[in-house]
Coordinates of C-alpha atoms and ligand atoms in Angstrom, one line a residue:
X1 CA -16.7 12.9 12.8
X2 CA -14.0 15.0 11.0
X3 CA -13.8 18.7 11.7
X4 CA -11.8 21.4 9.7
X5 CA -11.3 24.6 11.7
X6 CA -11.2 28.0 10.2
X7 CA -7.7 29.5 9.3
X8 CA -8.1 32.3 11.8
X9 CA -9.0 29.9 14.8
X10 CA -6.6 30.4 17.6
X11 CA -4.5 27.4 18.8
X12 CA -6.0 27.7 22.2
X13 CA -9.5 27.3 20.8
X14 CA -8.6 24.5 18.5
X15 CA -6.8 22.6 21.3
X16 CA -9.9 23.2 23.5
X17 CA -12.1 21.7 20.8
X18 CA -9.7 18.8 20.4
X19 CA -9.8 18.0 24.1
X20 CA -13.6 18.3 24.4
X21 CA -14.2 16.0 21.4
X22 CA -11.3 13.6 22.4
X23 CA -9.9 14.2 18.9
X24 CA -6.8 13.4 17.1
X25 CA -5.5 16.7 15.8
X26 CA -3.1 17.3 12.9
X27 CA -2.5 19.9 10.3
X28 CA -2.9 18.9 6.6
X29 CA -1.1 21.9 5.1
X30 CA -4.3 23.9 4.8
X31 CA -6.5 23.2 7.8
X32 CA -6.3 22.0 11.3
X33 CA -8.1 18.6 11.1
X34 CA -9.8 17.1 14.1
X35 CA -10.9 13.4 14.1
X36 CA -13.2 12.5 16.8
X37 CA -14.5 8.9 17.7
X38 CA -17.1 8.2 15.1
X39 CA -19.9 7.9 17.5
X40 CA -19.9 11.7 17.8
X41 CA -22.3 12.9 15.1
X42 CA -22.3 16.7 15.6
X43 CA -19.8 19.3 17.0
X44 CA -20.3 20.4 20.6
X45 CA -22.0 23.6 21.4
X46 CA -20.0 26.8 21.6
X47 CA -17.4 26.2 18.8
X48 CA -19.3 27.3 15.7
X49 CA -17.2 30.4 15.3
X50 CA -14.0 28.3 14.7
X51 CA -15.5 25.4 12.7
X52 CA -15.2 25.6 8.9
X53 CA -16.7 22.3 7.9
X54 CA -17.6 19.0 9.6
X55 CA -18.4 15.5 8.3
X56 CA -20.3 12.9 10.5
X57 CA -19.1 9.4 9.9
X58 CA -20.7 6.0 9.9
X59 CA -17.7 4.2 11.3
X60 CA -14.0 4.7 12.3
X61 CA -13.2 4.5 8.6
X62 CA -13.0 8.3 8.5
X63 CA -10.1 10.1 6.7
X64 CA -10.0 7.2 4.3
X65 CA -13.7 7.3 3.5
X66 CA -15.6 8.5 0.4
X67 CA -17.9 10.5 2.8
X68 CA -14.9 12.7 3.5
X69 CA -13.2 12.9 0.1
X70 CA -15.4 11.8 -2.7
X71 CA -12.6 10.9 -5.1
X72 CA -9.6 8.6 -4.9
X73 CA -6.5 10.3 -3.5
X74 CA -3.9 11.2 -6.0
X75 CA -0.5 9.7 -4.9
X76 CA 2.8 10.3 -6.5
X77 CA 5.1 7.3 -6.8
X78 CA 8.3 8.6 -8.2
X79 CA 7.7 10.2 -11.6
X80 CA 4.1 8.8 -12.0
X81 CA 0.9 9.4 -10.1
X82 CA -2.0 7.1 -9.4
X83 CA -5.6 7.9 -8.2
X84 CA -7.1 11.4 -8.6
X85 CA -8.1 11.9 -12.3
X86 CA -5.1 10.0 -13.6
X87 CA -6.7 6.6 -14.7
X88 CA -3.2 5.3 -14.3
X89 CA -2.4 1.6 -13.4
X90 CA 1.1 1.2 -12.2
X91 CA 2.9 -2.1 -12.4
X92 CA 5.2 -2.7 -9.5
X93 CA 7.4 -5.8 -10.1
X94 CA 10.6 -7.6 -8.9
X95 CA 11.6 -10.4 -6.8
X96 CA 10.0 -11.5 -3.5
X97 CA 13.5 -11.0 -1.8
X98 CA 16.6 -9.1 -2.7
X99 CA 19.1 -12.0 -2.7
X100 CA 22.3 -10.7 -4.1
X101 CA 23.8 -7.9 -6.2
X102 CA 23.7 -10.0 -9.4
X103 CA 20.1 -11.1 -8.8
X104 CA 18.7 -7.6 -8.2
X105 CA 20.8 -6.1 -11.1
X106 CA 19.5 -8.8 -13.5
X107 CA 15.8 -8.0 -12.3
X108 CA 16.5 -4.1 -12.7
X109 CA 17.9 -4.5 -16.2
X110 CA 15.0 -6.6 -17.3
X111 CA 12.3 -4.3 -15.6
X112 CA 13.9 -1.3 -17.3
X113 CA 13.7 -3.0 -20.7
X114 CA 10.0 -3.5 -20.2
X115 CA 9.4 0.1 -19.2
X116 CA 8.6 -0.8 -15.5
X117 CA 9.1 2.2 -13.2
X118 CA 8.7 0.6 -9.8
X119 CA 11.0 -2.1 -8.6
X120 CA 10.1 -4.2 -5.6
X121 CA 12.2 -6.4 -3.4
X122 CA 12.0 -7.4 0.2
X123 CA 15.0 -7.1 2.6
X124 CA 13.2 -8.0 5.9
X125 CA 11.1 -11.0 5.1
X126 CA 8.2 -12.0 7.3
X127 CA 8.8 -15.8 7.1
X128 CA 6.6 -18.4 8.8
X129 CA 9.7 -20.3 9.8
X130 CA 12.8 -19.0 11.6
X131 CA 14.9 -21.5 9.6
X132 CA 13.9 -19.9 6.2
X133 CA 15.8 -17.0 4.5
X134 CA 15.1 -13.9 6.5
X135 CA 16.4 -11.3 4.0
X136 CA 19.5 -9.4 3.5
X137 CA 18.3 -6.5 5.8
X138 CA 20.2 -3.2 5.5
X139 CA 22.7 -4.7 2.9
X140 CA 19.6 -5.4 0.7
X141 CA 18.3 -1.9 1.0
X142 CA 21.6 -0.5 0.0
X143 CA 21.6 -2.8 -3.1
X144 CA 18.0 -1.4 -3.9
X145 CA 19.3 2.2 -3.5
X146 CA 22.1 1.4 -6.0
X147 CA 19.4 0.2 -8.4
X148 CA 17.6 3.6 -8.0
X149 CA 20.8 5.5 -8.6
X150 CA 21.7 3.5 -11.6
X151 CA 18.3 3.0 -13.3
X152 CA 16.0 5.6 -11.7
X153 CA 13.4 3.2 -10.3
X154 CA 10.9 4.0 -7.7
X155 CA 11.9 1.5 -4.9
X156 CA 9.2 -0.6 -3.0
X157 CA 10.4 -2.5 0.0
X158 CA 8.7 -3.9 3.0
X159 CA 8.9 -3.5 6.8
X160 CA 8.6 -6.6 8.9
X161 CA 8.7 -5.0 12.4
X162 CA 9.3 -1.7 14.1
X163 CA 13.0 -2.3 14.8
X164 CA 14.0 -1.4 11.2
X165 CA 11.1 0.8 10.0
X166 CA 13.4 3.9 9.9
X167 CA 15.9 2.1 7.7
X168 CA 13.2 1.3 5.2
X169 CA 11.8 4.7 5.3
X170 CA 15.3 6.1 4.6
X171 CA 16.0 3.8 1.7
X172 CA 12.8 2.9 -0.1
X173 CA 10.5 5.3 -1.9
X174 CA 7.3 3.3 -1.2
X175 CA 7.1 1.6 2.2
X176 CA 5.3 -1.6 2.1
X177 CA 3.7 -2.8 5.3
X178 CA 3.2 -6.6 5.0
X179 CA 0.1 -8.7 5.6
X180 CA 1.5 -10.0 8.8
X181 CA 2.6 -6.7 10.0
X182 CA -0.4 -4.5 9.3
X183 CA -1.7 -4.5 12.9
X184 CA 1.7 -3.3 14.3
X185 CA 0.9 0.2 15.5
X186 CA 4.7 0.9 16.0
X187 CA 5.1 0.4 12.2
X188 CA 2.0 2.4 11.3
X189 CA 2.8 5.3 13.6
X190 CA 6.3 5.5 12.3
X191 CA 4.9 5.6 8.7
X192 CA 2.7 8.5 9.6
X193 CA 5.8 10.6 10.3
X194 CA 7.0 10.5 6.7
X195 CA 5.2 11.8 3.6
X196 CA 6.5 8.8 1.5
X197 CA 3.7 6.6 0.2
X198 CA 2.8 3.7 2.4
X199 CA 1.4 0.5 0.8
X200 CA -0.5 -1.5 3.4
X201 CA -1.1 -5.1 2.5
X202 CA -4.3 -6.7 3.8
X203 CA -3.7 -9.4 6.4
X204 CA -5.0 -12.8 5.3
X205 CA -7.5 -12.9 8.3
X206 CA -8.3 -9.2 8.2
X207 CA -11.8 -7.8 7.6
X208 CA -12.3 -4.8 5.2
X209 CA -13.1 -2.7 8.3
X210 CA -9.9 -3.6 10.0
X211 CA -7.9 -3.1 6.8
X212 CA -9.3 0.4 6.2
X213 CA -8.8 1.2 9.9
X214 CA -5.1 0.3 9.7
X215 CA -4.8 3.0 7.1
X216 CA -6.4 5.5 9.5
X217 CA -3.4 5.2 11.8
X218 CA -1.2 6.5 9.1
X219 CA -3.7 9.1 7.7
X220 CA -4.5 10.6 11.3
X221 CA -0.8 10.8 12.0
X222 CA -0.4 13.3 9.1
X223 CA 0.7 11.2 6.1
X224 CA -2.2 11.4 3.4
X225 CA -0.3 9.0 1.1
X226 CA -1.8 5.5 1.8
X227 CA -2.4 2.8 -0.8
X228 CA -4.2 -0.4 0.0
X229 CA -3.1 -3.7 -1.4
X230 CA -5.3 -6.8 -1.5
X231 CA -3.1 -9.9 -1.6
X232 CA -5.5 -12.7 -0.9
X233 CA -7.3 -13.9 2.3
X234 CA -7.5 -17.4 3.9
X235 CA -10.6 -19.3 3.2
X236 CA -11.6 -23.0 3.4
X237 CA -9.7 -23.6 0.0
X238 CA -6.4 -25.2 0.1
X239 CA -5.6 -25.8 -3.6
X240 CA -4.6 -22.1 -3.9
X241 CA -2.4 -20.4 -1.4
X242 CA -5.0 -17.7 -0.6
X243 CA -8.2 -16.4 -2.2
X244 CA -8.0 -13.1 -4.0
X245 CA -10.9 -11.1 -2.7
X246 CA -12.2 -9.2 -5.7
X247 CA -15.5 -8.6 -3.9
X248 CA -13.5 -6.8 -1.2
X249 CA -11.8 -4.7 -3.8
X250 CA -15.2 -3.6 -5.1
X251 CA -16.2 -2.6 -1.6
X252 CA -12.9 -0.7 -1.1
X253 CA -13.4 1.1 -4.4
X254 CA -16.9 2.1 -3.5
X255 CA -16.2 3.2 0.1
X256 CA -12.7 4.4 0.5
X257 CA -10.7 7.2 -1.1
X258 CA -7.4 5.3 -1.2
X259 CA -5.8 4.1 -4.4
X260 CA -6.0 0.2 -4.6
X261 CA -3.2 -2.2 -5.8
X262 CA -3.8 -6.0 -6.4
X263 CA -1.2 -8.6 -5.8
X264 CA -2.2 -11.9 -7.6
X265 CA 1.2 -13.5 -6.9
X266 CA 0.8 -13.9 -3.1
X267 CA -3.0 -14.7 -3.6
X268 CA -2.6 -17.7 -5.9
X269 CA 0.9 -18.8 -4.8
X270 CA 1.6 -20.5 -8.1
X271 CA 3.1 -19.2 -11.5
X272 CA 0.5 -20.8 -13.7
X273 CA -2.5 -18.5 -13.2
X274 CA -0.8 -15.2 -12.5
X275 CA -1.3 -13.8 -15.9
X276 CA -5.1 -14.7 -16.0
X277 CA -5.5 -13.2 -12.6
X278 CA -3.6 -10.1 -13.5
X279 CA -6.0 -9.5 -16.5
X280 CA -9.1 -9.9 -14.1
X281 CA -7.4 -7.4 -11.7
X282 CA -6.7 -4.8 -14.4
X283 CA -10.2 -5.1 -15.8
X284 CA -11.5 -3.9 -12.4
X285 CA -9.9 -0.5 -13.1
X286 CA -7.5 -0.7 -10.2
X287 CA -4.6 1.7 -9.6
X288 CA -1.9 -0.8 -9.6
X289 CA -0.7 -4.4 -9.9
X290 CA 2.1 -6.0 -7.8
X291 CA 3.8 -9.1 -9.4
X292 CA 6.7 -11.1 -8.1
X293 CA 9.3 -11.9 -10.8
X294 CA 12.7 -13.6 -10.4
X295 CA 15.6 -14.1 -13.0
X296 CA 15.6 -17.8 -12.0
X297 CA 12.6 -18.7 -9.7
X298 CA 13.9 -22.3 -9.3
X299 CA 16.6 -21.0 -7.0
X300 CA 14.5 -18.2 -5.3
X301 CA 15.1 -18.0 -1.6
X302 CA 11.4 -17.2 -0.9
X303 CA 8.1 -17.6 -2.7
X304 CA 9.8 -19.7 -5.5
X305 CA 6.5 -21.3 -6.7
X306 CA 4.8 -18.1 -7.5
X307 CA 7.5 -15.9 -8.9
X308 CA 7.3 -15.5 -12.7
X309 CA 10.3 -16.1 -15.1
X310 CA 11.3 -13.0 -17.2
X311 CA 9.7 -14.4 -20.4
X312 CA 6.4 -15.1 -18.5
X313 CA 6.3 -11.5 -17.2
X314 CA 7.0 -10.0 -20.6
X315 CA 4.1 -11.9 -21.9
X316 CA 1.9 -10.8 -18.9
X317 CA 2.7 -7.2 -19.7
X318 CA 1.7 -7.7 -23.3
X319 CA -1.5 -9.6 -22.4
X320 CA -2.7 -6.9 -19.8
X321 CA -2.2 -3.9 -22.1
X322 CA -5.3 -4.4 -24.2
X323 CA -7.4 -5.1 -21.1
X324 CA -6.1 -1.8 -19.6
X325 CA -7.1 0.0 -22.8
X326 CA -10.5 -1.6 -22.9
X327 CA -11.3 -0.3 -19.4
X328 CA -9.8 3.2 -20.1
X329 CA -6.7 2.8 -18.0
X330 CA -3.2 3.8 -18.8
X331 CA -0.4 1.4 -17.8
X332 CA 2.6 3.2 -16.2
Ligands
PEP401 C1 5.8 -9.8 -0.1 O1 5.3 -8.9 -0.8 O2 6.9 -10.5 -0.5 C2 5.1 -10.3 1.0 C3 5.7 -11.0 1.9 O3 3.8 -10.1 0.9 P1 2.6 -10.3 2.1 O4 2.9 -9.4 3.2 O5 1.4 -10.0 1.3 O6 2.7 -11.8 2.4
MN402 MN1 6.8 -12.7 -1.6

């Protein structure tokens, strides 16, 4: 259950209510917000004087649920907003990893030409082998900051573990929590302490309930700016890298108030179908699309098979525009 207290409620009473209901308590700028375990279905007796409104909940998907906020949250990514009444679909694009000054600069120049406002690039890569390229770390973040200063991009970069989360929060505008890191509560709790948007990717073995609950760690810590990203789950199929769960996206749209971004690149794992999948994603009326693009994928240090060449990405943008228009979305 979520409880908002009245503005004139004393701190002593609010804290007493929080203790009695075993709640997480935070202030959202307007109200004290208490979030109880979801099994509690009505406020305890004796507090009606200080309670403004309360919402019983069906599960621990609480602050992120449509039962609490009946509309998708509006979240600002640099100069553009997604969610709310915007009907905007943002395209976030760039290489899997930041590899060098010249590679990220070529990417930035190309993205600017295409009118892309959000540049992605990982600096702490969650590789499945310790012998693979692990990312440039802080040096990569500094290169991304340079691209922001030079071109004005909104920078999206990922956190791999809690040791460097503060560096990513300092240098990136949108903090990506990767599929392999989304259960790391150290990361999620650190992400709750900033107001920067947090893009949480769904783990490939993560249920929708667990995915939405990961968002609750950030929301209940006081950061309302959480975006969910579906990037493929593991199924019996081995011909594709993962399986993009569009049914899951329909469920998230129906049941959560969080903007949703789709990542066809990591789902399919191969260049050939990214454009078709992107059209399908945009047709679902989603809030954003995340695509990996590299100036020369043949020499990419990570995810080489799935990153698009610049000419392929330019065609993808051209191809998805009419789809966006057909479903009433603005590409930003
Ligand atoms: C990435 O975006 O490059 C990445 C590693 O994504 P995921 O966490 O979805 O595997
Ligand atoms: Mn990648």
